[in-house]
Coordinates of C-alpha atoms and ligand atoms in Angstrom, one line a residue:
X1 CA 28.5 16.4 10.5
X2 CA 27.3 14.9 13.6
X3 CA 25.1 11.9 14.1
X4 CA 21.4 12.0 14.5
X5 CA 20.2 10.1 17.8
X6 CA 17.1 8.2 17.9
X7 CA 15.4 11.3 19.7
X8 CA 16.4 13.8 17.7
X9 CA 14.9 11.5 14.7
X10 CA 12.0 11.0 16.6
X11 CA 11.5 15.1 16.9
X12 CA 12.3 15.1 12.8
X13 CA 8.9 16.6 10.2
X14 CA 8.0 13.7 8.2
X15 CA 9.7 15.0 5.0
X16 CA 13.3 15.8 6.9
X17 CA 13.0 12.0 8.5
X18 CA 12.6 10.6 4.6
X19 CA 15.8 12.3 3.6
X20 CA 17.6 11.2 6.5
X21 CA 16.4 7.5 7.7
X22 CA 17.8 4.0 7.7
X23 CA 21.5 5.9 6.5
X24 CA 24.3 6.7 8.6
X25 CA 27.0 7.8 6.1
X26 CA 30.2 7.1 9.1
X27 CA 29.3 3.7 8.3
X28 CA 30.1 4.1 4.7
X29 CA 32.8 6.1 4.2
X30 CA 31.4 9.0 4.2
X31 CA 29.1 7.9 1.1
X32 CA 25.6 9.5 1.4
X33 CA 23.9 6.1 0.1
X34 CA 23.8 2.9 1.7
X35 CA 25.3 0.5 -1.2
X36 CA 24.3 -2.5 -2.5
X37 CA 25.2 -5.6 -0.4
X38 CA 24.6 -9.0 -2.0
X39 CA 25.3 -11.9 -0.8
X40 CA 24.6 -14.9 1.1
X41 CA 27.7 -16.2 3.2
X42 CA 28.8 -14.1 6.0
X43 CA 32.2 -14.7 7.3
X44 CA 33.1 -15.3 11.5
X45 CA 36.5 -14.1 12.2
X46 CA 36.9 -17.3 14.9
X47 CA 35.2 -20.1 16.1
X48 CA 34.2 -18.5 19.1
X49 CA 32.1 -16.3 17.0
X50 CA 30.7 -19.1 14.5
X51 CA 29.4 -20.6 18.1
X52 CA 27.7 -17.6 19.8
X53 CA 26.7 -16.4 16.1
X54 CA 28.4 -12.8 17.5
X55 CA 28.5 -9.9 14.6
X56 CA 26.0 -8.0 13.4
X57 CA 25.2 -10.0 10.4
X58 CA 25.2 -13.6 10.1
X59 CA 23.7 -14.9 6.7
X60 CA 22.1 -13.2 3.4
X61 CA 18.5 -14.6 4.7
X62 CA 18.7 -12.6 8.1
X63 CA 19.3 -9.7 6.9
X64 CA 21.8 -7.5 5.2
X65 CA 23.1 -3.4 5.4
X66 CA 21.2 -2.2 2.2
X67 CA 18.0 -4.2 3.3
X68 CA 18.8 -3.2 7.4
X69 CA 18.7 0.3 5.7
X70 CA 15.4 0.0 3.6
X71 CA 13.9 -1.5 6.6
X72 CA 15.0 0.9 9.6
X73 CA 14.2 3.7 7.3
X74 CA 10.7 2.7 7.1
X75 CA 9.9 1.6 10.6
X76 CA 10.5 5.1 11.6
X77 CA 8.1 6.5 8.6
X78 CA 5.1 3.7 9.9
X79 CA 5.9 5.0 13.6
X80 CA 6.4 0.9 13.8
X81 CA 8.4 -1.5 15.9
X82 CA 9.8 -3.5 12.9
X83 CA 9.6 -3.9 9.6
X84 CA 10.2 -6.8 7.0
X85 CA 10.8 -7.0 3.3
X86 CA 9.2 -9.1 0.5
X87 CA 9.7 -9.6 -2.8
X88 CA 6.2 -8.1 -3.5
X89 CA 3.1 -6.7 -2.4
X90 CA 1.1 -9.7 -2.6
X91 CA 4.0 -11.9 -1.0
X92 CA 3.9 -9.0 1.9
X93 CA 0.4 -9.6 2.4
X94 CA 1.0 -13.3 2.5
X95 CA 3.8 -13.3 5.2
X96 CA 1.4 -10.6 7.4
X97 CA -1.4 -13.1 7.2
X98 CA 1.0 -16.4 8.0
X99 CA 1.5 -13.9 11.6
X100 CA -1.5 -14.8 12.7
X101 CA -3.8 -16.9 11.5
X102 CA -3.3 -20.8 12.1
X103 CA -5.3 -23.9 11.0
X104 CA -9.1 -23.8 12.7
X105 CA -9.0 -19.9 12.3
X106 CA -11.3 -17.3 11.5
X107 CA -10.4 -14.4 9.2
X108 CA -12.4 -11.2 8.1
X109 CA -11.7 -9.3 5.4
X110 CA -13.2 -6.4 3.8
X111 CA -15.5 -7.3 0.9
X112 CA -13.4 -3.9 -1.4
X113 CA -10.0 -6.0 -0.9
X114 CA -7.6 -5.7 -3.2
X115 CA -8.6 -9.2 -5.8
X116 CA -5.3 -10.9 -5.5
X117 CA -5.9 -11.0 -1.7
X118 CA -9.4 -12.6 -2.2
X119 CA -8.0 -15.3 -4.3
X120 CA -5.2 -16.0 -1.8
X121 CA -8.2 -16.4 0.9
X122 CA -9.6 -18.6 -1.4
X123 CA -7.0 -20.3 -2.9
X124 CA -4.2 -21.1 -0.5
X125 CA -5.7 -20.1 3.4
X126 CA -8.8 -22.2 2.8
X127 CA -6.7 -25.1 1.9
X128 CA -4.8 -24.6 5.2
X129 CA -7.9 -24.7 7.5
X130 CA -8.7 -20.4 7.4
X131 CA -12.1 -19.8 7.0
X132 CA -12.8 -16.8 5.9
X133 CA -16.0 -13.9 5.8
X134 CA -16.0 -10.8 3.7
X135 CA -17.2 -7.7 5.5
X136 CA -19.5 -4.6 3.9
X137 CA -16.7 -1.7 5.0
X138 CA -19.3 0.7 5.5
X139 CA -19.5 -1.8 9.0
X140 CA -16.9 0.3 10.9
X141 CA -17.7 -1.0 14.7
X142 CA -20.8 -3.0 13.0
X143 CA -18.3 -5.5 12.3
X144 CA -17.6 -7.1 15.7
X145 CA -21.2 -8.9 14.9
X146 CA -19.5 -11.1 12.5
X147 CA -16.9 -12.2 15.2
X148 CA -17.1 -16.0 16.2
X149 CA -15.5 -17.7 18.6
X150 CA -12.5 -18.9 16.7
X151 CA -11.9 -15.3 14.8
X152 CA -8.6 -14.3 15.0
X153 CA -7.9 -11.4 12.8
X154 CA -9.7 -9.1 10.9
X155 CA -7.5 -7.2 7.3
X156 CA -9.1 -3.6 6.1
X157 CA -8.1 -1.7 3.4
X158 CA -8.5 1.6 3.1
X159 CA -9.7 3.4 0.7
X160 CA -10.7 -0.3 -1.0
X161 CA -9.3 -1.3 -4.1
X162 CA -10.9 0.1 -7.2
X163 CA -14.1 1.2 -5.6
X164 CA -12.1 3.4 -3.1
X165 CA -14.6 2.5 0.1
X166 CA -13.6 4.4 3.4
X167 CA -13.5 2.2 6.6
X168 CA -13.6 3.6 10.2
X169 CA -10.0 2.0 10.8
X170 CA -9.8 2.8 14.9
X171 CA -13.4 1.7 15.7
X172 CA -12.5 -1.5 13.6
X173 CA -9.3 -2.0 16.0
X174 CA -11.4 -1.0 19.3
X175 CA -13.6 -3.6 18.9
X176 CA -11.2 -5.8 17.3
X177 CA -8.8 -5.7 19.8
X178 CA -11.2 -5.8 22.9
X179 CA -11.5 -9.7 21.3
X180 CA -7.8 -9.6 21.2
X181 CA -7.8 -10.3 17.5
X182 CA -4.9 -8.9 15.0
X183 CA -5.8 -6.1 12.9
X184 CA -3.9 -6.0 9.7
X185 CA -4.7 -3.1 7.4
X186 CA -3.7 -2.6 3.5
X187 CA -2.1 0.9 3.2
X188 CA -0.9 1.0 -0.2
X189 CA -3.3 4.0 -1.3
X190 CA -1.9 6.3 1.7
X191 CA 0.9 5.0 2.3
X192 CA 2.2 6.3 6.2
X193 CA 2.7 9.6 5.0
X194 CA -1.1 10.0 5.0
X195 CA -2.1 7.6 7.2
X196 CA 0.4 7.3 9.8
X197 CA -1.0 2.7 10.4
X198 CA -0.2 2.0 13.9
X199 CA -1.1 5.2 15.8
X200 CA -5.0 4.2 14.1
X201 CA -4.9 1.4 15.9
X202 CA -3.6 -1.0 13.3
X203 CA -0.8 -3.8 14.4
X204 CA 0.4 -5.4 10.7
X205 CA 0.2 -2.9 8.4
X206 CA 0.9 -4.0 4.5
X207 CA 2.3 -1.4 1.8
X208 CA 2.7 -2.8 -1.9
X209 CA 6.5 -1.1 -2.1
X210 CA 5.6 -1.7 -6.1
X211 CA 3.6 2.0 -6.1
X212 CA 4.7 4.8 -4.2
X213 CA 8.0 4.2 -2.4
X214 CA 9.4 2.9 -5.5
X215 CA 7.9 5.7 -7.6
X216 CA 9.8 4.3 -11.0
X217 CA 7.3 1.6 -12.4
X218 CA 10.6 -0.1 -12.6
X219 CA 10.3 -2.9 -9.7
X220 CA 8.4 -5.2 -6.8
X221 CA 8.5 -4.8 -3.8
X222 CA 7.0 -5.7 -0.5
X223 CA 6.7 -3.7 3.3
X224 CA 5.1 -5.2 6.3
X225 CA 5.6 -3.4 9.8
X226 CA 4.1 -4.2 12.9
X227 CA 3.7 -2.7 16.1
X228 CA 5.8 -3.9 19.4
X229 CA 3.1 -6.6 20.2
X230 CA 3.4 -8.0 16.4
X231 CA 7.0 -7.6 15.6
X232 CA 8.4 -10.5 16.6
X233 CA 6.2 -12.8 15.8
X234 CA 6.3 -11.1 12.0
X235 CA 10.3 -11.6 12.3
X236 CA 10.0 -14.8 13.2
X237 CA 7.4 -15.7 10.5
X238 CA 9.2 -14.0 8.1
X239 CA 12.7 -16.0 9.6
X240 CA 11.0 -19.4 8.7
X241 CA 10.6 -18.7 5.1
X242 CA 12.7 -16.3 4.5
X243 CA 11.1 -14.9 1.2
X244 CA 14.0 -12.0 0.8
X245 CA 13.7 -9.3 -1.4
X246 CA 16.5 -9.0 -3.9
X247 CA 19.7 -5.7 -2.7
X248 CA 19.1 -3.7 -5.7
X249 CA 15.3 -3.1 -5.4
X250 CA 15.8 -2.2 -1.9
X251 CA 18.9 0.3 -2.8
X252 CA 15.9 1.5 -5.6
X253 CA 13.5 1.8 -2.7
X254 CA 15.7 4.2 -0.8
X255 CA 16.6 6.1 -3.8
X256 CA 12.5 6.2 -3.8
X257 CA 11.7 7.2 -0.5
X258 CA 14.3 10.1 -0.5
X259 CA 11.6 11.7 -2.7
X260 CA 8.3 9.9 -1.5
X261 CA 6.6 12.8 0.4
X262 CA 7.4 15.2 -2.6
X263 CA 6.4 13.1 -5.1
X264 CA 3.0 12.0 -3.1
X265 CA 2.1 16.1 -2.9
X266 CA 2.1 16.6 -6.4
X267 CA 0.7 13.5 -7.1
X268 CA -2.4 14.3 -4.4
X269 CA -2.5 17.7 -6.3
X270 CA -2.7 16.8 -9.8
X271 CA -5.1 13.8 -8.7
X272 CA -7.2 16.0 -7.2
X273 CA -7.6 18.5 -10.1
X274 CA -8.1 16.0 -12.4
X275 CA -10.8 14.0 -10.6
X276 CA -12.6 17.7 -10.4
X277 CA -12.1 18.3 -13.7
X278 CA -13.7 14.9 -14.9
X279 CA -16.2 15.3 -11.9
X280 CA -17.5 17.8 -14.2
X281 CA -18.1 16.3 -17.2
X282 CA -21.5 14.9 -19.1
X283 CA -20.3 11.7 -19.8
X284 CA -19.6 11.2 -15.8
X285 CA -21.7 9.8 -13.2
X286 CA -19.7 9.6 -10.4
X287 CA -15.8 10.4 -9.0
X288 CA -14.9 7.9 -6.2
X289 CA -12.1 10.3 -4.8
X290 CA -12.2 9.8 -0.5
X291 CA -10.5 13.7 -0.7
X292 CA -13.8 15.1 -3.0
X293 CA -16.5 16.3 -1.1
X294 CA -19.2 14.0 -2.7
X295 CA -17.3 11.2 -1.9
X296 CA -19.5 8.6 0.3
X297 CA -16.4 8.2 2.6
X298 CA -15.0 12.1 2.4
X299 CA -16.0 12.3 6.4
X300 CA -13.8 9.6 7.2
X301 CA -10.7 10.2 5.1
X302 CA -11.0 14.2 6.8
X303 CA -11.1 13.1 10.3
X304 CA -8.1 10.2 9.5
X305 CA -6.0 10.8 6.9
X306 CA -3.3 13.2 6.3
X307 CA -3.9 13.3 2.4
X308 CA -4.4 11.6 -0.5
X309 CA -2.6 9.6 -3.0
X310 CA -2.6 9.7 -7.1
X311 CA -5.5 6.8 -7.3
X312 CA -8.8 7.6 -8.2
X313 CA -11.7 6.0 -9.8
X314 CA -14.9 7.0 -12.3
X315 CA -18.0 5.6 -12.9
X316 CA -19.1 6.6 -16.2
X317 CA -22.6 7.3 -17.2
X318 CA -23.8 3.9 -19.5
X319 CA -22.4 3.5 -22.6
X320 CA -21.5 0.7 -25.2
X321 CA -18.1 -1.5 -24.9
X322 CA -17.2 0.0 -28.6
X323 CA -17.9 3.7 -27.0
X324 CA -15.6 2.2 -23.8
X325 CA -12.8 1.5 -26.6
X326 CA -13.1 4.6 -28.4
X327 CA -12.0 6.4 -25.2
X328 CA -9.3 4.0 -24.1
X329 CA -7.7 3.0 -27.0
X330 CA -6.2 5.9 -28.9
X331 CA -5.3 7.7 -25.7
X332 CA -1.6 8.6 -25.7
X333 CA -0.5 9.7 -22.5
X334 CA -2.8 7.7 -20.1
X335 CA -1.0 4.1 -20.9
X336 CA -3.5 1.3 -19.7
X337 CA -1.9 -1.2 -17.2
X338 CA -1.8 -2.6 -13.8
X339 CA -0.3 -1.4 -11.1
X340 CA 0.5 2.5 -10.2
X341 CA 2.3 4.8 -8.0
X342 CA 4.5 5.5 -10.9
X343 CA 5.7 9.1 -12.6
X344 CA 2.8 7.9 -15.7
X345 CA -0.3 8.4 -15.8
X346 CA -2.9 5.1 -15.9
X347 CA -6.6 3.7 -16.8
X348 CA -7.8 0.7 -16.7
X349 CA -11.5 -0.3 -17.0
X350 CA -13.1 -2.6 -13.9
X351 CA -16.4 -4.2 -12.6
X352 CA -16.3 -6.0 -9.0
X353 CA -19.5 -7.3 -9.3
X354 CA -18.6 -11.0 -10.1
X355 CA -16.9 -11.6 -7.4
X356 CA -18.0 -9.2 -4.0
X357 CA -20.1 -10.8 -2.0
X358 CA -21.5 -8.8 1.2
X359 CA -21.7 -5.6 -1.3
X360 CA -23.5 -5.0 -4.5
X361 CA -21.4 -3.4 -7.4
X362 CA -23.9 -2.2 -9.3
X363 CA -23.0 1.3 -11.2
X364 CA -25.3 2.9 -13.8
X365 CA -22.0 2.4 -16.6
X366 CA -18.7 1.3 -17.0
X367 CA -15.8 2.3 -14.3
X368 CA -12.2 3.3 -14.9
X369 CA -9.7 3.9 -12.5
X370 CA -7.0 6.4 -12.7
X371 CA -3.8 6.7 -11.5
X372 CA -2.6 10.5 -12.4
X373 CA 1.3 10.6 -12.9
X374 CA 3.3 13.8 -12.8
X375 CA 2.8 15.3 -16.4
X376 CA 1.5 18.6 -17.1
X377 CA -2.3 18.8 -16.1
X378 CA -3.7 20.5 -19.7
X379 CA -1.9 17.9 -21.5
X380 CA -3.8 15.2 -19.9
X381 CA -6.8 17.5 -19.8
X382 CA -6.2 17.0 -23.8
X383 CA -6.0 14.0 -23.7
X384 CA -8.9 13.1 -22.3
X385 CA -11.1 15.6 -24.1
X386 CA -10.2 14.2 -27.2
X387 CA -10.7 10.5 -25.9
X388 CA -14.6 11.6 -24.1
X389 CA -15.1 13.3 -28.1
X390 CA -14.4 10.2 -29.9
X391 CA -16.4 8.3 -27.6
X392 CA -19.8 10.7 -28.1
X393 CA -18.8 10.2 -31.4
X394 CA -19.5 6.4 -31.6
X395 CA -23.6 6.1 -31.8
Ligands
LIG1 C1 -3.8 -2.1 -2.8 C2 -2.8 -3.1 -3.3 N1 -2.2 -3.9 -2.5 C3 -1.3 -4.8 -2.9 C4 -0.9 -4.9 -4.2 C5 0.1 -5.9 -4.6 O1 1.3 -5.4 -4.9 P1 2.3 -6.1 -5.9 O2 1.9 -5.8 -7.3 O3 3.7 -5.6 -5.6 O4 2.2 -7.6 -5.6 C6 -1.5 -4.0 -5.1 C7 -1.1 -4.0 -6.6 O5 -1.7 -3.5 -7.4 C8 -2.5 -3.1 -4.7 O6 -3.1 -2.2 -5.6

């Protein structure tokens, strides 16, 4: 077998680059899979070497094979310069923000963000001097009126957490970066497969590892990659804290992204069926699907995105908490949970309107999101059906 150069992978279909990135089986034997390095010392064959730091590898912080391997593979899926791994999605945001933003700074963020990364703003970048300002994400170019002098970078998130929100990503970045500020971008939902980060315009892009490249519900994991302008100063970031994620989720994570685009397909397909499907019913208000024509943001997500992921959400017509529990809780193949991106189907009930701020949450009833896994579509029809009958049962 001969050895793909950096051109030919360049030329590769998005699905034929998954099988073959961030691997080089000449380097290991002959084995397909990159294996599982641990470790923290690095021997130096001579002092010469210790000195100048020469080899490849030079301690477990800076980097290792199986997390080289993780990391090479998906720089070339994010079209990126470099990428960086964390031990989570929420410790990926983290290390993106700590890029660029310093004491004094400036930081907007979409009012739909996902929680977690509110409360960090709150919680930890207030106390280091980072003001920041929650944006409506209808904005798109709109937004540049909430620039001040000391703003320095501006994080989106499309579609937005729970409420699935569509932002105009490349007008953001125009006027964003005519201001020279860093635009960071939450891509969990797509992932690069369907929203390929930096060619939109975005320079840190953040991916909560946790859903779809793992794919197994069985592990954390962060990805940051930056474009060429924003690599090194990620790297370096990253270098000074050095917040690694552990060999054998990575070696999961390649197992995971062998599969990714397939598994996103079906998971785009059964999403989409189902979020029709429930579109349909009485007890329904409203789907909040960016792929559904009657989707607030459907314009957007055609003109941007590739496709969509296995993440939707409902907004339910009203009815009583014990009508809310007579759905959920005698469901049994939608499991009720956090996170998603896994083979299983999810629900879990939600109501932003405690804490956004320069948007009103305000639906008629309660809201659910859904994360459709890859069972068989009738059964979780069932499943539902029975769930929406005990429900109108409940007076
Ligand atoms: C959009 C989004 N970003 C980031 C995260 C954080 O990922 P993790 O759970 O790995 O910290 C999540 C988790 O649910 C998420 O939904």
């Amino acid at each position: 077998m001969k050895k793909l150069t950096e051109e030919d992978r360049r030329k590769l279909a998005v699905s034929t680059q998954l099988v073959h990135a961030g691997r080089d089986p000449s380097e290991q034997h002959g084995f397909v899979n990159t294996p599982i390095y641990r470790g923290s010392t690095v021997l130096y064959p001579t002092y010469d070497d210790i000195l100048h730091r020469r080899g490849r590898y030079s301690y477990g912080t800076k980097g290792t094979p199986t997390i080289e391997s993780l990391e090479t593979a998906w720089t070339q899926l994010a079209g990126a310069a470099g990428t960086v791994l964390l031990p989570s999605g929420l410790a990926a945001i983290v290390v993106a923000l700590q890029t660029c933003l310093k004491a004094g700074d400036h930081l907007l963020v979409t009012d739909s963000v996902y929680r977690p990364t509110r409360e960090l703003c709150e919680g930890l970048l207030r106390k280091f001097g980072v003001e920041t300002t929650y944006f409506d994400p209808a904005l798109g170019a709109d937004v540049e009126q909430l620039f001040r002098a000391n703003t320095t970078a501006i994080l989106t998130e499309a579609p937005g957490s729970q409420s699935f929100e569509m932002q105009d990503v490349p007008a953001i970045a125009e006027v964003a970066h005519r201001r020279g500020l860093c635009v960071l971008m939450d891509n969990t939902w797509a992932t690069p497969i369907y929203f390929p980060p930096h060619a939109r315009g975005v320079d840190i892009a953040i991916e909560a590892g946790t859903k779809y490249l793992s794919g197994g519900s069985d592990l954390l994991m962060g990805v940051v990659s930056a474009n060429a302008e924003w690599f090194p100063r990620l790297r370096k970031t990253f270098d000074l804290t050095a917040p690694c994620a552990g060999p054998e989720d990575a070696f999961l994570c390649l197992r995971g992204i062998r599969t990714m685009a397939l598994r996103l397909r079906e998971h785009e397909s059964q999403a989409l069926h189902m979020a029709r499907w429930i579109e349909a019913r009485p007890e329904v208000h409203q789907v909040l699907h960016p792929a559904l024509e009657s989707c607030p943001g459907h314009a957007l997500w055609k003109r941007d995105f590739l496709g969509s992921s296995g993440l939707f959400s409902v907004l339910l017509k009203p009815a009583s908490p014990a009508q809310l529990a007579a759905l959920l809780d005698d469901l049994k193949l939608f499991g009720m949970g956090y996170s998603w991106g896994g083979f299983e189907s999810l629900v879990i009930p939600f109501d932003c309107a405690t804490y956004r701020t320069a948007t009103t949450w305000a639906p008629p009833g309660p809201a659910l999101r859904f994360h459709i896994g890859l069972e068989d579509l009738e059964d979780l029809k069932a499943d539902l059906d029975a769930g929406f009958a005990r429900m109108r049962r409940v007076v």
